[in-house]
mmCIF file of C-alpha atoms in Angstrom:
data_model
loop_
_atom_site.group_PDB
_atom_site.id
_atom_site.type_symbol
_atom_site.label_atom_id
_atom_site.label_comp_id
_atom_site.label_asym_id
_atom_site.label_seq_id
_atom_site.Cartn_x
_atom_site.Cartn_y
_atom_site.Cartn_z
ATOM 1 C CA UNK A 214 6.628 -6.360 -24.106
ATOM 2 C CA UNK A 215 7.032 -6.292 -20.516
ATOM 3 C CA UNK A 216 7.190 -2.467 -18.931
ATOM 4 C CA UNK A 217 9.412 -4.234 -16.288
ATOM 5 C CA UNK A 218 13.420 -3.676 -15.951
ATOM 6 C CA UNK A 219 15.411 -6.041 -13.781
ATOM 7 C CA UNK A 220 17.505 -4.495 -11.414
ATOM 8 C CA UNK A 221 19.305 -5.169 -8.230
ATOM 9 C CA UNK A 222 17.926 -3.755 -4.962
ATOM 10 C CA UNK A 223 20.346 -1.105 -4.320
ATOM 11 C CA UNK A 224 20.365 0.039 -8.427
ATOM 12 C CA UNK A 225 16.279 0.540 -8.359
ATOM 13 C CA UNK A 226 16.309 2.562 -5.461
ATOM 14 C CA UNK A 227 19.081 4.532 -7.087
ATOM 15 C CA UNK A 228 17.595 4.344 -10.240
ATOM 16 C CA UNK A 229 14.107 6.414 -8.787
ATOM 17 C CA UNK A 230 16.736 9.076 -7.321
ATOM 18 C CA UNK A 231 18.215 9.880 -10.704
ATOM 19 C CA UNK A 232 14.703 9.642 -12.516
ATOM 20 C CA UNK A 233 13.446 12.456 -9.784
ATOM 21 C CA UNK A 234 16.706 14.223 -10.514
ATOM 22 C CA UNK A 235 16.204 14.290 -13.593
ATOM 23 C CA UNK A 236 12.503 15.985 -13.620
ATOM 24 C CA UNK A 237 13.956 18.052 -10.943
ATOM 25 C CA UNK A 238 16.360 19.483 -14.053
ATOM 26 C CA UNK A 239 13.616 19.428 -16.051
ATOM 27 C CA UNK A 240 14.342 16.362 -18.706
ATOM 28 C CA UNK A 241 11.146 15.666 -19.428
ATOM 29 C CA UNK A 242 7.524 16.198 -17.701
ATOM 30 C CA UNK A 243 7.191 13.298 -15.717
ATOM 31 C CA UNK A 244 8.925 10.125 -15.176
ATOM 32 C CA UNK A 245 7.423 6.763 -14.817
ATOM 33 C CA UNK A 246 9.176 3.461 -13.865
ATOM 34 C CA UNK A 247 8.444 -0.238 -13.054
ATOM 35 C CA UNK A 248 11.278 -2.285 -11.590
ATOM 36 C CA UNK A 249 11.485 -5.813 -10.269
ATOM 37 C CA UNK A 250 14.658 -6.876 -8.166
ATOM 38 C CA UNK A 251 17.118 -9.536 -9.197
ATOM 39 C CA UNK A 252 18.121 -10.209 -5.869
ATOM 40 C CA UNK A 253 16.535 -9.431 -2.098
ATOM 41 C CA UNK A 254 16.783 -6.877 0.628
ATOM 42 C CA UNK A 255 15.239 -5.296 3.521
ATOM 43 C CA UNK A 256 14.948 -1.581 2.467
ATOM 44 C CA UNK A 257 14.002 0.654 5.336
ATOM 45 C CA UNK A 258 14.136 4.596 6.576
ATOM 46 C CA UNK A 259 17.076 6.123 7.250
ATOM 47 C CA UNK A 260 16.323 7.033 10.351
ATOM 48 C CA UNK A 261 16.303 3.317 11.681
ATOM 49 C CA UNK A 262 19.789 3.858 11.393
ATOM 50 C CA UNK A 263 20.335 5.332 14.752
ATOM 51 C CA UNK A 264 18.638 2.758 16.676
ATOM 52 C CA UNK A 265 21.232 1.338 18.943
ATOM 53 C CA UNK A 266 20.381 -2.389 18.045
ATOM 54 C CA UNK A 267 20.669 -1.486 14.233
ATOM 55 C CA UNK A 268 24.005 -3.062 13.112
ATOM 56 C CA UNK A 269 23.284 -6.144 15.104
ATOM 57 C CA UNK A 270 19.960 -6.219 13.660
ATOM 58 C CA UNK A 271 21.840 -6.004 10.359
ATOM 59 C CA UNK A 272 24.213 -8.456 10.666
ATOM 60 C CA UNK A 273 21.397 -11.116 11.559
ATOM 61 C CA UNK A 274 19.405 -9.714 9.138
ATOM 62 C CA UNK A 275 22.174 -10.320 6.394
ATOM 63 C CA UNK A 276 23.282 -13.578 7.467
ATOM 64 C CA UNK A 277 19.860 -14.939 6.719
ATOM 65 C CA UNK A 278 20.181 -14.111 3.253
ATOM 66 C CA UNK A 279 18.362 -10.588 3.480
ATOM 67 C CA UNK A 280 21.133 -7.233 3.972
ATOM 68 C CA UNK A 281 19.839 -4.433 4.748
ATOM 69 C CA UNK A 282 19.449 -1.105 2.368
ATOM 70 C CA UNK A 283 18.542 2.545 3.831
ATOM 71 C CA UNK A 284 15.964 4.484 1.725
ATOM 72 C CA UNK A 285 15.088 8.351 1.098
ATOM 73 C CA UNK A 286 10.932 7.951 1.918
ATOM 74 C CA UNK A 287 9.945 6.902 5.430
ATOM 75 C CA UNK A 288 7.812 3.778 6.799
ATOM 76 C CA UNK A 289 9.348 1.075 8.050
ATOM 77 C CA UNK A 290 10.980 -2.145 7.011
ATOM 78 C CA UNK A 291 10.202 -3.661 3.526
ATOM 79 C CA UNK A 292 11.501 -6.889 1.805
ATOM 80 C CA UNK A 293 12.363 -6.459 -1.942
ATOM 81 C CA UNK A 294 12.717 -9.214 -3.758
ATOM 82 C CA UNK A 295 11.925 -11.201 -7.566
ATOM 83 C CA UNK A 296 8.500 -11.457 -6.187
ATOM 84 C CA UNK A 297 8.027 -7.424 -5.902
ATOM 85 C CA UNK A 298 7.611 -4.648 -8.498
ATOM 86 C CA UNK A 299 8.299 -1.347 -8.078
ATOM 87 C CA UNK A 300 6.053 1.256 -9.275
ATOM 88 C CA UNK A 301 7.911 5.119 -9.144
ATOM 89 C CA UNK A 302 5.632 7.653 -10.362
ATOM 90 C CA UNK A 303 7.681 11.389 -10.649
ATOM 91 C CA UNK A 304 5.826 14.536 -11.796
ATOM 92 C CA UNK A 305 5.310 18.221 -10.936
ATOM 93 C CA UNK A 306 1.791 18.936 -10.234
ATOM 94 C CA UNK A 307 0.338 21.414 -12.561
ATOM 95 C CA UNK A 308 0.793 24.930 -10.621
ATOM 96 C CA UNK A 309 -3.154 25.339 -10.936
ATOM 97 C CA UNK A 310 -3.401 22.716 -8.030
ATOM 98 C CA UNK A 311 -1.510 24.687 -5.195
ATOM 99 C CA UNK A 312 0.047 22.825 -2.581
ATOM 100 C CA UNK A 313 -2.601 21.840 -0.788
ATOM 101 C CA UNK A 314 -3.645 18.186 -0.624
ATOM 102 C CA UNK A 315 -0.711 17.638 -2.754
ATOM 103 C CA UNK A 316 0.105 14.713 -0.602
ATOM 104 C CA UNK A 317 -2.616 12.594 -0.419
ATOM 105 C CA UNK A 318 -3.873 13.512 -4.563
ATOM 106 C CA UNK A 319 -0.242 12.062 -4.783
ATOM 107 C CA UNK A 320 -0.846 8.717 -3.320
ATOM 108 C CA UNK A 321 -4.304 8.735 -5.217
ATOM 109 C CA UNK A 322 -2.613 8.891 -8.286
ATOM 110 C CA UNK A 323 -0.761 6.056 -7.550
ATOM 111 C CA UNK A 324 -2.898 4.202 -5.717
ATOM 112 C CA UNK A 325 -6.054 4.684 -8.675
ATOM 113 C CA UNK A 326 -4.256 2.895 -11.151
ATOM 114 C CA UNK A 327 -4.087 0.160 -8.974
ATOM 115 C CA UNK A 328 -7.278 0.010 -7.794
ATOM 116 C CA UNK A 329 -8.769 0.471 -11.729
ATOM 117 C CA UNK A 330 -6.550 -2.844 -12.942
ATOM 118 C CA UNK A 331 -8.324 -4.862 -9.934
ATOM 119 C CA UNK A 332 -11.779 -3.935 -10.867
ATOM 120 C CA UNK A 333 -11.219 -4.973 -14.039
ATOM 121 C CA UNK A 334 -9.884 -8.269 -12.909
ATOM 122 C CA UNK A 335 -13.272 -8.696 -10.690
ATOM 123 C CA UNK A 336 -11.332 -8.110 -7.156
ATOM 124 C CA UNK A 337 -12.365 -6.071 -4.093
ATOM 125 C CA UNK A 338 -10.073 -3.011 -3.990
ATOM 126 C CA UNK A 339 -9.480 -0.880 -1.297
ATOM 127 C CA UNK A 340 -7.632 1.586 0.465
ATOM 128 C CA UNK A 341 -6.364 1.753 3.688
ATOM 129 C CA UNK A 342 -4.470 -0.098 6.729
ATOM 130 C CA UNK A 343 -4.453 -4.119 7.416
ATOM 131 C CA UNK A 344 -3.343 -5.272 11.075
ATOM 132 C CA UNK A 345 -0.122 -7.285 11.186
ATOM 133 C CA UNK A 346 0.893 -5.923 7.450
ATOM 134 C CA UNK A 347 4.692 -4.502 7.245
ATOM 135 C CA UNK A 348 4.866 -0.718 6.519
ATOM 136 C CA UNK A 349 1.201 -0.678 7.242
ATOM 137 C CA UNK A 350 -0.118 2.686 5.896
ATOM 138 C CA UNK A 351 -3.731 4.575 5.117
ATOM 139 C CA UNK A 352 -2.403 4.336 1.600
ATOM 140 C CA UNK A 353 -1.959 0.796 1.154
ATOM 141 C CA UNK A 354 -3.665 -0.799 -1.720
ATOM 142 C CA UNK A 355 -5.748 -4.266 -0.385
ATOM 143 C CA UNK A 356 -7.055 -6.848 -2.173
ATOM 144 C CA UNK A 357 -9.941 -8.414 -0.823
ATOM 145 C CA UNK A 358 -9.461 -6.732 2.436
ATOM 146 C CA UNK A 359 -5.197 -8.007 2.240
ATOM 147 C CA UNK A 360 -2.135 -5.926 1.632
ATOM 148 C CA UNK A 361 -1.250 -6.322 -2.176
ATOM 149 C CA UNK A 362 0.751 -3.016 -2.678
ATOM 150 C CA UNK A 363 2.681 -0.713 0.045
ATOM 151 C CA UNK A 364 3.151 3.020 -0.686
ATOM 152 C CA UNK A 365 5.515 5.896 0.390
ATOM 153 C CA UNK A 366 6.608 9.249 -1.626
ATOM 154 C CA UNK A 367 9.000 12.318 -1.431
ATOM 155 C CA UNK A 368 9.034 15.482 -2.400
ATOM 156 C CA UNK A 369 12.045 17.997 -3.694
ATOM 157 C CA UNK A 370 12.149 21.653 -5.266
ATOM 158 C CA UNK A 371 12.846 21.417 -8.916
ATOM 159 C CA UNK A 372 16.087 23.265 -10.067
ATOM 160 C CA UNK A 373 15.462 26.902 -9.428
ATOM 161 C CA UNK A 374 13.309 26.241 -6.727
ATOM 162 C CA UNK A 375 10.284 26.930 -9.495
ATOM 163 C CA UNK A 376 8.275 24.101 -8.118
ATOM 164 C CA UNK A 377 7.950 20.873 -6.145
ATOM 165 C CA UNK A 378 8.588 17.609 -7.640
ATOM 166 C CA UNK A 379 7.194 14.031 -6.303
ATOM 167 C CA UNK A 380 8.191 10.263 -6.428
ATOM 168 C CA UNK A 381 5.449 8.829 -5.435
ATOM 169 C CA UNK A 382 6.601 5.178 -5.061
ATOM 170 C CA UNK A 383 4.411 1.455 -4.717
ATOM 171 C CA UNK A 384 5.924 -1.470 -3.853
ATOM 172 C CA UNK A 385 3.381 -4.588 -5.196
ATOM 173 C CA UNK A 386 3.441 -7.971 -4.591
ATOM 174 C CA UNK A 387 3.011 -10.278 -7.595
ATOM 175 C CA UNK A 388 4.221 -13.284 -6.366
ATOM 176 C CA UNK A 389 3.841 -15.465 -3.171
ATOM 177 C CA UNK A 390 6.531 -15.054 -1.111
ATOM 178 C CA UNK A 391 4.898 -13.698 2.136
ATOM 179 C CA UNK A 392 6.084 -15.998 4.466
ATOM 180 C CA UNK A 393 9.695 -15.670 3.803
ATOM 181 C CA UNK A 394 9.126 -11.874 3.826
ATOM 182 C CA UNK A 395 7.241 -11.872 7.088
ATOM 183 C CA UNK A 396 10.143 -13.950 8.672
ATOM 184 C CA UNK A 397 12.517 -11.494 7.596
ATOM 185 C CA UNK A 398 10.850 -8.262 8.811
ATOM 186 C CA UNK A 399 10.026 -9.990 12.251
ATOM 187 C CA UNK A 400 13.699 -11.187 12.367
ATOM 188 C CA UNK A 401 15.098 -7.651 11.984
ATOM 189 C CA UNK A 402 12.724 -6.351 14.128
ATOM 190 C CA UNK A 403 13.498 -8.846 17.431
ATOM 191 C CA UNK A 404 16.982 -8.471 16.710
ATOM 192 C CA UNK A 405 16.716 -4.585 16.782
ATOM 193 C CA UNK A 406 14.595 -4.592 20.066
ATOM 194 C CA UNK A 407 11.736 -3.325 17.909
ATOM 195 C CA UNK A 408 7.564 -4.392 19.313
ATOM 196 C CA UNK A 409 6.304 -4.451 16.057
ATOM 197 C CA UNK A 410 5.689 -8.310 14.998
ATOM 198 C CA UNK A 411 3.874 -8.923 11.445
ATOM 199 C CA UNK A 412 1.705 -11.622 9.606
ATOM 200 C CA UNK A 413 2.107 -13.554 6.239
ATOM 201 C CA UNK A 414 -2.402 -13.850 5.809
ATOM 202 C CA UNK A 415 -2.035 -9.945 6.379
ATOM 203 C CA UNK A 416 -0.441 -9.689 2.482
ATOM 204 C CA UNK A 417 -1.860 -11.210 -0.647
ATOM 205 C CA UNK A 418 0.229 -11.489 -4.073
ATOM 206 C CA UNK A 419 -1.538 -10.344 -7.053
ATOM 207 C CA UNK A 420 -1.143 -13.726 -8.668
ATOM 208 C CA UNK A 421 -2.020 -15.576 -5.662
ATOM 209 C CA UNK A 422 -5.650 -14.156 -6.495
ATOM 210 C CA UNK A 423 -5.059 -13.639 -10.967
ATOM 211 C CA UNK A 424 -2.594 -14.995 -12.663
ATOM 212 C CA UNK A 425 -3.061 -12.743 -15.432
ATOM 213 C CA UNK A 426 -0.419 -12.607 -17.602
ATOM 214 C CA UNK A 427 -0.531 -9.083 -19.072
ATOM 215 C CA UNK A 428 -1.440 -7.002 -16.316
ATOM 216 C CA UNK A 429 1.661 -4.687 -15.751
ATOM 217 C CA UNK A 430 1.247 -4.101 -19.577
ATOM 218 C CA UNK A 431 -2.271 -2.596 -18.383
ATOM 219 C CA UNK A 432 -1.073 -0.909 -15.357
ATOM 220 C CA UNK A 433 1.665 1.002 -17.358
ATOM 221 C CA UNK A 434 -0.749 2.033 -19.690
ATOM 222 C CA UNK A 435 -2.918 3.575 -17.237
ATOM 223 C CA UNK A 436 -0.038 5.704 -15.952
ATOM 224 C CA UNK A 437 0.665 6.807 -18.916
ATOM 225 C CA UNK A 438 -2.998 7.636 -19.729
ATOM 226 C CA UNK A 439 -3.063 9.736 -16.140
ATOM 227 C CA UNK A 440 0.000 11.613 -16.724
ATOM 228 C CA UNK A 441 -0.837 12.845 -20.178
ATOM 229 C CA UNK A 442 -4.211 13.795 -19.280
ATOM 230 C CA UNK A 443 -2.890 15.656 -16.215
ATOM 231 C CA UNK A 444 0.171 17.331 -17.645
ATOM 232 C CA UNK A 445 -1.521 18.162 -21.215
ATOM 233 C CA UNK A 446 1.815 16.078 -22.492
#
């Protein structure tokens, strides 16, 4: 059985607010989440917001079939769509790590996964940035030197203050459906007065490369393997 719920754009992001929420209250140890989109957006920053081109940017944006949605973590613009899952990963480190690092052994925890599931598949994993890929970060996760999956996180104080709290979120391409994608970043970009211009041979889907039926089965298991090895759950 797929790990996968369908959701809208808007209700996923939502949905990884309440799930960090609720480890914030302390529900439950950790949270883990995969969720594909029913329908499509351009999810970026908040603080794209107070560009002066932004609501004209919108507007174009939205009248070529992709309105735009603000989001909590920082970057910059990302299409969501049916070809996109949604990895959110929510834990408290154990207090034995300290804060430091607690950043990037975030991302490493989300990216290792990743990276474990392509090995097994016989691809070339790796970490790091790809010129003319969208939210370009040193945390993406390539395959065979391509963008596959996109990463962000944030971090809150749990309730009482007792200790910090992470969503450590992926964004990974399954499908092919870079082109479209590309247009749609570049569009919003132009429109908002923005330099930054992106390519579709930047980004590879996983299926594109393996077409392997099972493999968000695999990845949730090896979540749920990490978490319950680090938090002794």
């Amino acid at each position: 059985m797929s790990p996968v719920i369908s959701l809208a754009v808007e209700a996923g992001l939502q949905a990884e607010q309440d799930l960090l929420a609720s480890i914030c209250a302390g529900d439950a140890e950790f949270g883990l989440l995969f969720w594909q989109p029913n329908d499509r957006a351009l999810v970026m920053p908040r603080r794209l917001s107070r560009l002066a081109g932004f609501e004209h940017a919108s507007d174009v944006s939205a009248a070529h079939g992709w309105p735009v949605l603000l989001r909590e973590t920082g970057g910059e613009p990302v299409p969501q769509s049916t070809a996109t899952v949604n990895i959110a990963l929510v834990y408290a480190p154990p207090r034995s790590e300290g804060d430091h690092g607690r950043i990037e052994t975030g991302y490493r925890r989300l990216c290792d996964p990743i990276c474990q599931l392509l090995d097994e598949l016989g691809g070339v994993a790796s970490l790091g940035e790809v010129e003319g890929a969208f939210c370009d970060g040193r945390f993406n996760v390539n395959l065979d030197g391509r963008k596959m999956v996109g990463t962000a996180q944030r971090w809150r104080q749990s309730k009482g203050g007792q200790r910090p709290v992470g969503l450590v979120h992926g964004a990974l391409l399954l499908e092919n459906e870079r082109e479209s994608m590309v247009a749609a970043v570049n569009r919003f970009n132009e429109a908002c007065g923005l330099e930054q211009r992106v390519r579709a041979e930047s980004h590879i889907a996983l299926h594109e490369k393996f077409p392997a039926p099972h493999v968000l089965e695999r990845l949730e298991a090896l979540y749920r393997k990490l978490l319950i090895e680090l938090l002794g759950v």
